[in-house]
Short mmCIF file of C-alpha atoms and ligand atoms in Angstrom, two decimals:
data_model
loop_
_atom_site.label_atom_id
_atom_site.label_comp_id
_atom_site.label_asym_id
_atom_site.label_seq_id
_atom_site.Cartn_x
_atom_site.Cartn_y
_atom_site.Cartn_z
CA MET A 1 0.00 0.00 0.00
CA SER A 2 1.25 3.48 -0.77
CA THR A 3 1.91 5.75 2.20
CA ILE A 4 0.02 9.00 2.69
CA GLN A 5 2.01 12.21 2.60
CA ALA A 6 1.32 15.71 3.88
CA LEU A 7 -0.27 18.01 1.29
CA ARG A 8 1.93 20.18 -0.91
CA GLY A 9 2.75 23.45 0.82
CA THR A 10 2.09 22.09 4.32
CA LYS A 11 4.77 21.10 6.80
CA ASP A 12 4.99 19.10 9.99
CA ILE A 13 6.67 20.98 12.79
CA LEU A 14 8.76 18.23 14.37
CA PRO A 15 10.11 18.00 17.94
CA THR A 16 13.57 18.90 16.55
CA ASP A 17 12.25 22.35 15.56
CA ILE A 18 9.49 22.95 18.06
CA GLY A 19 11.86 24.83 20.39
CA TYR A 20 11.98 27.72 17.89
CA TRP A 21 8.20 27.90 17.74
CA GLN A 22 7.81 27.76 21.50
CA HIS A 23 10.46 30.44 21.93
CA LEU A 24 8.71 32.69 19.42
CA GLU A 25 5.25 32.08 20.88
CA ALA A 26 6.36 32.63 24.48
CA THR A 27 8.22 35.81 23.55
CA ALA A 28 5.23 37.14 21.61
CA ARG A 29 2.90 36.49 24.53
CA GLN A 30 5.24 38.32 26.88
CA VAL A 31 6.12 41.30 24.67
CA LEU A 32 2.51 41.91 23.61
CA ALA A 33 1.24 41.66 27.18
CA GLN A 34 3.89 44.20 28.21
CA ALA A 35 2.41 46.62 25.69
CA ALA A 36 -1.13 45.96 27.02
CA PHE A 37 -2.30 43.91 24.02
CA GLN A 38 -4.84 41.17 24.70
CA GLU A 39 -5.02 37.91 22.83
CA ILE A 40 -8.05 37.07 20.70
CA ARG A 41 -8.72 33.65 19.12
CA THR A 42 -11.13 33.56 16.23
CA PRO A 43 -12.23 30.59 14.08
CA ILE A 44 -9.98 29.20 11.39
CA PHE A 45 -12.83 29.23 8.88
CA GLU A 46 -15.32 31.98 8.19
CA GLN A 47 -17.96 32.86 5.63
CA THR A 48 -16.25 33.52 2.30
CA GLU A 49 -17.95 36.90 2.11
CA LEU A 50 -15.98 38.17 5.12
CA PHE A 51 -12.72 37.91 3.19
CA ALA A 52 -14.20 38.98 -0.13
CA ARG A 53 -15.37 42.20 1.52
CA GLY A 54 -12.64 42.53 4.12
CA ILE A 55 -9.60 41.94 1.92
CA GLY A 56 -11.12 42.90 -1.42
CA GLU A 57 -11.94 41.09 -4.66
CA ALA A 58 -9.13 42.89 -6.48
CA THR A 59 -6.35 41.38 -4.34
CA ASP A 60 -4.29 38.28 -5.16
CA VAL A 61 -5.35 36.77 -1.87
CA VAL A 62 -9.07 36.84 -2.70
CA GLY A 63 -8.68 36.58 -6.45
CA LYS A 64 -6.51 33.49 -6.59
CA GLU A 65 -5.21 32.26 -3.25
CA MET A 66 -8.18 31.34 -1.09
CA TYR A 67 -9.12 27.86 0.07
CA THR A 68 -12.86 28.10 -0.53
CA PHE A 69 -15.32 25.23 -0.42
CA SER A 70 -18.97 24.43 0.18
CA ASP A 71 -19.74 22.66 3.41
CA ARG A 72 -22.45 20.01 3.76
CA GLY A 73 -25.03 22.72 4.32
CA ASP A 74 -24.04 24.43 1.03
CA ARG A 75 -22.48 27.44 2.74
CA SER A 76 -19.47 28.98 1.06
CA ILE A 77 -16.65 28.74 3.55
CA THR A 78 -13.03 29.87 3.40
CA LEU A 79 -10.02 28.87 5.48
CA ARG A 80 -8.71 32.18 6.78
CA PRO A 81 -5.91 33.59 4.60
CA GLU A 82 -5.05 36.24 7.24
CA GLY A 83 -6.12 37.33 10.70
CA THR A 84 -7.39 40.90 10.48
CA ALA A 85 -10.76 40.19 8.87
CA GLY A 86 -11.71 37.66 11.55
CA ALA A 87 -10.52 39.92 14.38
CA VAL A 88 -12.54 42.82 12.99
CA ARG A 89 -15.62 40.63 12.48
CA SER A 90 -15.35 39.57 16.10
CA PHE A 91 -14.79 43.16 17.25
CA ILE A 92 -18.06 44.15 15.56
CA GLU A 93 -20.09 41.04 16.41
CA ASN A 94 -19.10 41.11 20.10
CA LYS A 95 -19.37 44.90 20.29
CA LEU A 96 -15.86 45.20 21.66
CA TYR A 97 -16.09 48.89 20.73
CA GLY A 98 -18.78 49.14 23.42
CA ALA A 99 -16.08 48.86 26.07
CA GLY A 100 -15.04 52.37 25.04
CA GLY A 101 -11.50 53.53 24.55
CA ILE A 102 -9.02 51.63 22.47
CA GLN A 103 -8.79 47.90 21.89
CA ARG A 104 -5.36 46.40 21.49
CA LEU A 105 -5.66 42.85 20.21
CA TRP A 106 -3.20 40.21 19.07
CA TYR A 107 -3.54 36.74 17.59
CA SER A 108 -1.43 33.91 16.26
CA GLY A 109 -2.17 30.78 14.32
CA PRO A 110 -2.30 29.03 10.96
CA MET A 111 -3.35 30.83 7.77
CA PHE A 112 -4.09 29.28 4.38
CA ARG A 113 -3.26 30.50 0.89
CA TYR A 114 -3.10 28.56 -2.34
CA GLU A 115 0.33 29.68 -3.54
CA ARG A 116 3.36 28.15 -5.19
CA PRO A 117 5.36 26.69 -2.28
CA GLN A 118 9.00 27.76 -1.93
CA ALA A 119 11.37 28.75 0.87
CA GLY A 120 9.38 30.99 3.24
CA ARG A 121 6.16 30.46 1.31
CA GLN A 122 3.70 27.72 2.21
CA ARG A 123 0.02 26.94 1.76
CA GLN A 124 -0.52 26.52 5.46
CA PHE A 125 1.67 29.02 7.24
CA HIS A 126 1.51 30.88 10.55
CA GLN A 127 1.25 34.49 11.55
CA ILE A 128 1.41 36.56 14.69
CA GLY A 129 -0.56 39.77 14.28
CA ALA A 130 -1.63 42.78 16.30
CA GLU A 131 -4.37 45.38 15.84
CA VAL A 132 -5.01 48.70 17.57
CA LEU A 133 -8.67 49.58 17.08
CA GLY A 134 -10.20 52.95 17.89
CA SER A 135 -7.40 55.48 17.45
CA ALA A 136 -6.78 57.83 14.53
CA ASP A 137 -3.75 59.31 16.27
CA PRO A 138 -0.48 58.71 14.37
CA ARG A 139 1.01 57.69 17.71
CA ALA A 140 -1.01 54.47 17.32
CA GLU A 141 1.15 53.61 14.29
CA VAL A 142 4.27 54.32 16.31
CA GLU A 143 3.04 52.11 19.15
CA ALA A 144 2.07 49.33 16.75
CA SER A 145 5.39 49.35 14.89
CA ALA A 146 7.31 49.69 18.16
CA VAL A 147 5.72 46.56 19.58
CA ALA A 148 6.53 44.69 16.35
CA GLY A 149 10.12 45.90 16.69
CA ASN A 150 10.26 44.93 20.37
CA LEU A 151 9.08 41.45 19.51
CA LEU A 152 11.68 40.97 16.79
CA THR A 153 14.43 42.24 19.09
CA ALA A 154 13.32 40.04 21.99
CA VAL A 155 13.17 36.99 19.72
CA GLY A 156 16.73 37.69 18.67
CA VAL A 157 16.56 38.31 14.91
CA LYS A 158 18.99 40.90 13.63
CA SER A 159 19.60 43.32 10.74
CA LEU A 160 16.01 44.14 9.93
CA LYS A 161 14.82 47.22 8.10
CA LEU A 162 11.57 49.11 8.52
CA ALA A 163 10.32 50.50 5.22
CA LEU A 164 7.64 53.12 5.50
CA ASN A 165 5.21 54.94 3.27
CA SER A 166 2.00 56.91 3.49
CA VAL A 167 -0.85 56.17 1.12
CA GLY A 168 -2.74 59.23 2.34
CA ASP A 169 -6.48 59.41 2.75
CA ARG A 170 -9.19 58.55 0.24
CA GLU A 171 -8.91 61.85 -1.63
CA ASP A 172 -5.11 61.77 -1.72
CA ARG A 173 -5.26 58.32 -3.18
CA GLN A 174 -7.88 59.27 -5.76
CA ARG A 175 -5.65 62.12 -6.92
CA TYR A 176 -2.61 59.89 -6.96
CA ARG A 177 -4.44 57.15 -8.81
CA GLU A 178 -5.18 59.54 -11.66
CA LYS A 179 -1.56 60.73 -11.83
CA LEU A 180 -0.26 57.19 -11.77
CA VAL A 181 -2.59 55.95 -14.50
CA GLU A 182 -1.65 58.96 -16.59
CA TYR A 183 2.03 58.09 -16.16
CA LEU A 184 1.63 54.35 -16.79
CA THR A 185 -0.78 54.41 -19.73
CA PRO A 186 1.87 55.13 -22.39
CA TYR A 187 3.74 52.00 -21.15
CA LYS A 188 0.60 49.87 -21.16
CA ASP A 189 1.85 47.28 -23.64
CA GLU A 190 5.17 46.84 -21.83
CA LEU A 191 3.58 45.99 -18.48
CA ASP A 192 3.28 42.36 -17.39
CA PRO A 193 -0.24 40.94 -17.93
CA ASP A 194 -1.26 41.19 -14.25
CA SER A 195 -0.18 44.82 -14.04
CA LYS A 196 -1.89 45.65 -17.32
CA ASP A 197 -5.07 44.25 -15.83
CA ARG A 198 -4.57 46.30 -12.66
CA LEU A 199 -4.24 49.53 -14.60
CA THR A 200 -8.01 49.85 -14.52
CA ARG A 201 -8.87 47.80 -11.42
CA ASN A 202 -6.19 48.54 -8.84
CA PRO A 203 -3.33 50.64 -10.29
CA LEU A 204 -1.51 51.27 -6.97
CA ARG A 205 -0.68 47.58 -6.73
CA ILE A 206 1.39 47.85 -9.93
CA LEU A 207 4.06 49.57 -7.83
CA ASP A 208 4.31 46.31 -5.91
CA ALA A 209 4.91 44.14 -9.03
CA LYS A 210 7.80 41.67 -8.98
CA VAL A 211 8.36 41.57 -12.79
CA GLU A 212 11.60 43.27 -13.87
CA ARG A 213 10.34 45.44 -16.75
CA THR A 214 7.32 46.62 -14.76
CA ARG A 215 9.61 47.59 -11.91
CA GLU A 216 11.86 49.55 -14.28
CA ILE A 217 8.86 51.45 -15.58
CA CYS A 218 7.77 52.26 -12.04
CA VAL A 219 11.12 53.76 -11.03
CA ASP A 220 10.17 57.16 -12.46
CA ALA A 221 6.50 57.00 -11.52
CA PRO A 222 5.17 59.96 -9.54
CA SER A 223 5.44 59.56 -5.76
CA ILE A 224 2.34 59.49 -3.61
CA LEU A 225 4.21 61.53 -1.01
CA ASP A 226 4.07 64.47 -3.45
CA VAL A 227 0.28 64.51 -3.58
CA LEU A 228 -0.51 64.17 0.14
CA SER A 229 -2.80 66.83 1.59
CA ALA A 230 -1.34 69.07 4.29
CA ALA A 231 -3.17 67.12 7.00
CA SER A 232 -1.95 63.74 5.71
CA ALA A 233 1.60 65.03 5.38
CA GLU A 234 1.51 66.34 8.94
CA SER A 235 0.26 63.09 10.36
CA PHE A 236 2.99 61.20 8.50
CA GLU A 237 5.55 63.65 9.86
CA THR A 238 4.34 63.02 13.44
CA GLU A 239 4.70 59.32 12.90
CA LYS A 240 8.23 59.57 11.55
CA GLN A 241 9.18 61.73 14.52
CA GLY A 242 7.65 59.18 16.89
CA LEU A 243 9.67 56.39 15.31
CA THR A 244 12.87 58.40 15.53
CA THR A 245 12.19 59.21 19.19
CA MET A 246 11.77 55.52 19.91
CA GLY A 247 15.04 54.73 18.17
CA ILE A 248 13.41 52.83 15.33
CA ASP A 249 15.40 53.22 12.11
CA ASN A 250 13.26 53.57 9.04
CA THR A 251 13.59 54.29 5.37
CA LEU A 252 10.99 55.82 3.11
CA ASP A 253 9.76 53.65 0.27
CA ASN A 254 7.23 55.53 -1.78
CA ARG A 255 6.38 52.39 -3.75
CA LEU A 256 5.16 50.52 -0.71
CA VAL A 257 1.38 50.44 -1.12
CA ARG A 258 -1.74 48.81 0.07
CA GLY A 259 -4.07 49.04 -2.86
CA LEU A 260 -7.44 49.07 -1.16
CA ASP A 261 -9.77 51.93 -0.41
CA TYR A 262 -9.89 51.41 3.31
CA TYR A 263 -6.13 51.41 3.73
CA THR A 264 -5.14 54.90 4.77
CA HIS A 265 -2.03 56.79 5.74
CA THR A 266 0.72 54.47 6.91
CA ALA A 267 1.91 51.31 5.21
CA PHE A 268 5.02 49.62 6.54
CA GLU A 269 7.05 46.47 6.07
CA ILE A 270 9.88 44.95 8.06
CA GLN A 271 12.34 43.21 5.79
CA SER A 272 15.47 41.11 6.08
CA ASP A 273 18.31 40.72 3.58
CA ASP A 274 18.82 37.14 4.69
CA LEU A 275 15.61 35.68 3.28
CA GLY A 276 16.15 35.81 -0.48
CA ALA A 277 13.01 36.46 -2.49
CA GLN A 278 10.69 36.20 0.52
CA ALA A 279 12.25 39.17 2.30
CA THR A 280 9.25 40.58 4.13
CA VAL A 281 8.84 39.35 7.67
CA CYS A 282 6.12 41.75 8.76
CA GLY A 283 3.57 43.87 6.90
CA GLY A 284 1.19 46.39 8.36
CA GLY A 285 -0.53 49.71 8.20
CA ARG A 286 -3.55 51.78 8.97
CA TYR A 287 -6.96 50.61 7.78
CA ASP A 288 -9.42 53.25 8.90
CA GLY A 289 -12.22 52.12 6.57
CA LEU A 290 -12.35 48.40 7.30
CA VAL A 291 -14.55 48.26 10.40
CA ALA A 292 -17.25 50.34 8.67
CA GLU A 293 -16.84 48.31 5.46
CA LEU A 294 -17.70 45.20 7.48
CA GLY A 295 -20.78 46.79 9.00
CA GLY A 296 -19.36 48.21 12.25
CA PRO A 297 -19.23 51.80 13.47
CA GLU A 298 -16.61 54.13 11.94
CA THR A 299 -13.43 53.02 13.72
CA SER A 300 -9.85 53.94 12.96
CA ALA A 301 -7.45 51.05 13.16
CA VAL A 302 -3.87 50.02 12.55
CA GLY A 303 -2.25 46.60 12.59
CA TRP A 304 0.45 44.27 11.36
CA ALA A 305 1.11 40.59 10.74
CA MET A 306 4.37 38.64 10.86
CA GLY A 307 5.14 35.42 9.05
CA MET A 308 6.33 32.94 11.67
CA GLU A 309 8.02 30.57 9.19
CA ARG A 310 10.15 33.41 7.84
CA LEU A 311 11.10 34.48 11.36
CA ILE A 312 12.08 30.94 12.23
CA LEU A 313 14.22 30.65 9.09
CA LEU A 314 16.12 33.69 10.39
CA LEU A 315 16.39 32.24 13.88
CA GLN A 316 17.64 28.86 12.66
CA ALA A 317 20.49 30.58 10.87
CA ILE A 318 21.73 32.36 14.00
CA GLN A 319 20.72 30.37 17.08
CA PRO A 320 21.16 26.65 17.63
CA LEU A 321 18.50 25.13 19.88
CA PRO A 322 19.60 23.85 23.27
CA GLU A 323 19.67 20.04 23.46
CA PRO A 324 16.54 18.66 25.10
CA SER A 325 17.09 17.44 28.65
CA VAL A 326 15.30 16.06 31.70
CA ASP A 327 16.16 16.29 35.38
CA PHE A 328 15.67 12.61 36.19
CA TYR A 329 15.77 9.44 34.14
CA VAL A 330 14.19 6.49 35.94
CA VAL A 331 15.69 3.05 35.29
CA SER A 332 14.33 -0.14 36.74
CA ARG A 333 14.55 -3.89 36.39
CA GLY A 334 12.25 -6.64 37.76
CA ASP A 335 8.45 -6.72 37.97
CA ARG A 336 8.04 -5.02 41.36
CA ALA A 337 10.76 -2.43 40.73
CA GLU A 338 9.23 -1.53 37.36
CA ILE A 339 5.87 -0.78 38.98
CA GLN A 340 7.45 1.17 41.88
CA ALA A 341 9.47 3.16 39.32
CA LEU A 342 6.24 4.71 38.06
CA GLY A 343 5.41 5.93 41.58
CA VAL A 344 8.93 7.33 41.99
CA ALA A 345 8.55 9.25 38.72
CA GLN A 346 5.25 10.74 39.91
CA THR A 347 6.76 11.79 43.23
CA LEU A 348 9.71 13.51 41.53
CA ARG A 349 7.32 15.35 39.20
CA GLN A 350 5.29 16.41 42.20
CA ALA A 351 8.50 17.86 43.65
CA GLY A 352 8.81 19.94 40.48
CA TYR A 353 11.26 17.99 38.33
CA SER A 354 11.03 16.78 34.75
CA VAL A 355 11.20 13.00 34.65
CA GLU A 356 11.43 10.40 31.93
CA VAL A 357 10.77 6.74 32.73
CA ASP A 358 12.60 4.03 30.79
CA LEU A 359 9.91 1.63 29.58
CA SER A 360 12.16 -0.69 27.59
CA GLY A 361 12.68 -3.48 30.13
CA SER A 362 16.22 -3.87 28.77
CA ALA A 363 19.44 -4.39 30.78
CA PHE A 364 20.50 -1.66 33.26
CA GLY A 365 23.51 -0.74 31.10
CA LYS A 366 21.35 0.07 28.10
CA GLN A 367 18.91 2.05 30.22
CA PHE A 368 21.76 4.15 31.66
CA LYS A 369 23.00 4.93 28.15
CA ARG A 370 19.55 6.16 27.18
CA GLY A 371 19.47 8.31 30.32
CA ASP A 372 22.72 9.90 29.19
CA ARG A 373 21.30 10.57 25.75
CA ALA A 374 18.17 12.10 27.28
CA GLY A 375 20.46 14.67 28.91
CA ALA A 376 19.42 13.61 32.43
CA LYS A 377 21.11 15.23 35.42
CA ALA A 378 20.44 12.18 37.55
CA CYS A 379 19.17 8.62 37.33
CA ALA A 380 16.67 7.16 39.80
CA ILE A 381 17.47 3.45 40.02
CA LEU A 382 15.30 0.60 41.24
CA GLY A 383 16.23 -3.10 41.25
CA ASP A 384 15.00 -6.05 43.34
CA ALA A 385 16.83 -4.81 46.48
CA GLU A 386 15.23 -1.37 46.25
CA ALA A 387 11.84 -2.95 45.59
CA ASP A 388 12.22 -5.12 48.75
CA ASN A 389 13.22 -2.13 50.91
CA ASN A 390 10.97 0.51 49.32
CA THR A 391 13.97 2.65 48.47
CA VAL A 392 15.45 4.24 45.37
CA GLN A 393 19.05 5.04 44.44
CA ILE A 394 19.65 8.57 43.19
CA LYS A 395 22.79 8.80 41.07
CA TRP A 396 24.05 12.26 39.99
CA LEU A 397 25.57 11.85 36.57
CA ASN A 398 28.06 14.72 36.64
CA SER A 399 29.68 13.74 39.98
CA GLY A 400 28.89 10.02 40.04
CA GLU A 401 27.71 10.55 43.61
CA GLN A 402 24.94 8.14 44.69
CA THR A 403 22.53 8.16 47.64
CA GLU A 404 19.80 5.82 48.77
CA VAL A 405 16.46 7.43 49.65
CA SER A 406 13.37 5.89 51.17
CA GLN A 407 10.45 6.04 48.72
CA VAL A 408 8.19 7.24 51.54
CA GLU A 409 10.48 10.19 52.25
CA LEU A 410 11.28 10.88 48.60
CA LEU A 411 9.00 13.90 48.24
CA GLU A 412 10.57 15.68 51.22
CA THR A 413 14.12 14.67 50.34
CA ALA A 414 13.68 15.64 46.68
CA LYS A 415 12.84 19.22 47.64
CA ASN A 416 16.42 19.61 48.92
CA PHE A 417 17.95 18.29 45.71
CA HIS A 418 17.64 21.79 44.31
CA THR A 419 20.33 23.34 46.44
CA GLN A 420 22.61 20.30 46.43
CA ASN A 421 22.81 19.37 42.81
CA PHE A 422 20.92 21.68 40.50
CA ASN A 423 22.91 24.79 41.22
CA ASN A 424 26.07 23.80 39.43
P1 ATP B 501 4.21 38.30 0.02
O1 ATP B 501 4.44 39.54 -0.79
O2 ATP B 501 5.47 37.68 0.55
O3 ATP B 501 3.28 37.32 -0.64
P2 ATP B 501 1.96 39.36 1.44
O4 ATP B 501 1.91 40.80 1.13
O5 ATP B 501 1.05 38.44 0.72
O6 ATP B 501 3.46 38.81 1.33
P3 ATP B 501 0.78 39.75 4.03
O7 ATP B 501 -0.58 39.37 3.60
O8 ATP B 501 1.10 41.17 4.29
O9 ATP B 501 1.83 39.14 3.00
O10 ATP B 501 1.18 38.85 5.29
C1 ATP B 501 2.12 39.27 6.29
C2 ATP B 501 3.29 38.33 6.39
O11 ATP B 501 2.89 36.98 6.42
C3 ATP B 501 4.24 38.38 5.20
O12 ATP B 501 5.11 39.47 5.31
C4 ATP B 501 4.97 37.06 5.33
O13 ATP B 501 5.99 37.14 6.31
C5 ATP B 501 3.88 36.15 5.82
N1 ATP B 501 3.31 35.37 4.71
C6 ATP B 501 2.39 35.75 3.80
N2 ATP B 501 2.09 34.74 2.95
C7 ATP B 501 2.86 33.68 3.34
C8 ATP B 501 3.01 32.33 2.88
N3 ATP B 501 2.29 31.86 1.87
N4 ATP B 501 3.89 31.53 3.52
C9 ATP B 501 4.61 31.98 4.57
N5 ATP B 501 4.51 33.24 5.05
C10 ATP B 501 3.65 34.09 4.45
MG1 MG B 502 1.28 37.14 -0.88
#
């Protein structure tokens, strides 16, 4: 019979790598809590319409990357391709705006996009994201990007760049759109097919194209920063000042765009030179129109999302994982000793230690070798003599020192192990 393999674009995260994920997740939880963000967990599938409206029909994500299917009740359902739409749906549905003030939310989990798999690009991948809902103040952008920066620093990834742009407000963008189309139209036949198509549907996204000739054409395109209204320019200025004050280096990139109507003002990306073609680790910006677009009250908002796989690729290149280890490895031989060994393991765990029990039933020598490989600090040993006397031998592997302890007194005795043998 043929074996069954994981689907293309999906990956198992094996115990050999899980340490990176746990490190990233624990750090995220801590850094986001420090900045007063609260975690939200929304469903992995939603009505297709949420994403169609929330991300926009004109985007690649909705146009060609979604995992959409009919369920048994003939509803059109989509596996979430990103986290913002679900968070905003929940914000509206649960009236989180009713709490007044500003909501700072974060999430993490798997996302699904039907893309061509390559390094740093999968069909099931994972993101950590954060949203600040309810503030139009440019300081919200500074706070949001600062917390993203804090997370990346705390995780330990280096040499990242923050690229920044403003896409203005609705009117700025309308004005810019006209200028851009005017500039690009004479080059129409030289654009790649996707970009040609976008010329009428979503021209700002052409600036984001990956095709060489299209990029060349865009080099001399007008800059959106030149058409910003005085108010938009001022708000962008405040944000740049905020970033500088917080010591966050940034470069302007006037081709960085979010092509949808409800994206406003700031767009930013955090990139790394060490990731090849998939250089963007984090993308974010302000999306003042989205909450209203999805049926909620007018609510300003800003957020970002990070690709966890790409972060972990960076981490793997710079930080080896510590070898896994346990405090105690329990070896035993003989029917009664083998049963008592299970009780000994429970007692040691109760005292706060990590404990692995050898279940092989093989000779003592082999069990000791496995204890070594498990990185144990000590072995707890039970043979027939220990079983008769209700005792256990504790052998410290670094010193070779061995003591006999009564099983009845093990819990009390084990509490003192800390000072004796775990401090060196
Ligand atoms: P890209 O241009 O790389 O396709 P994107 O603009 O589609 O990125 P966003 O929707 O902004 O990406 O998602 C935020 C982050 O999530 C990206 O910067 C990236 O780190 C990560 N990401 C997006 N798609 C994938 C994927 N298919 N596999 C792994 N990570 C991804
Ligand atoms: Mg993409």
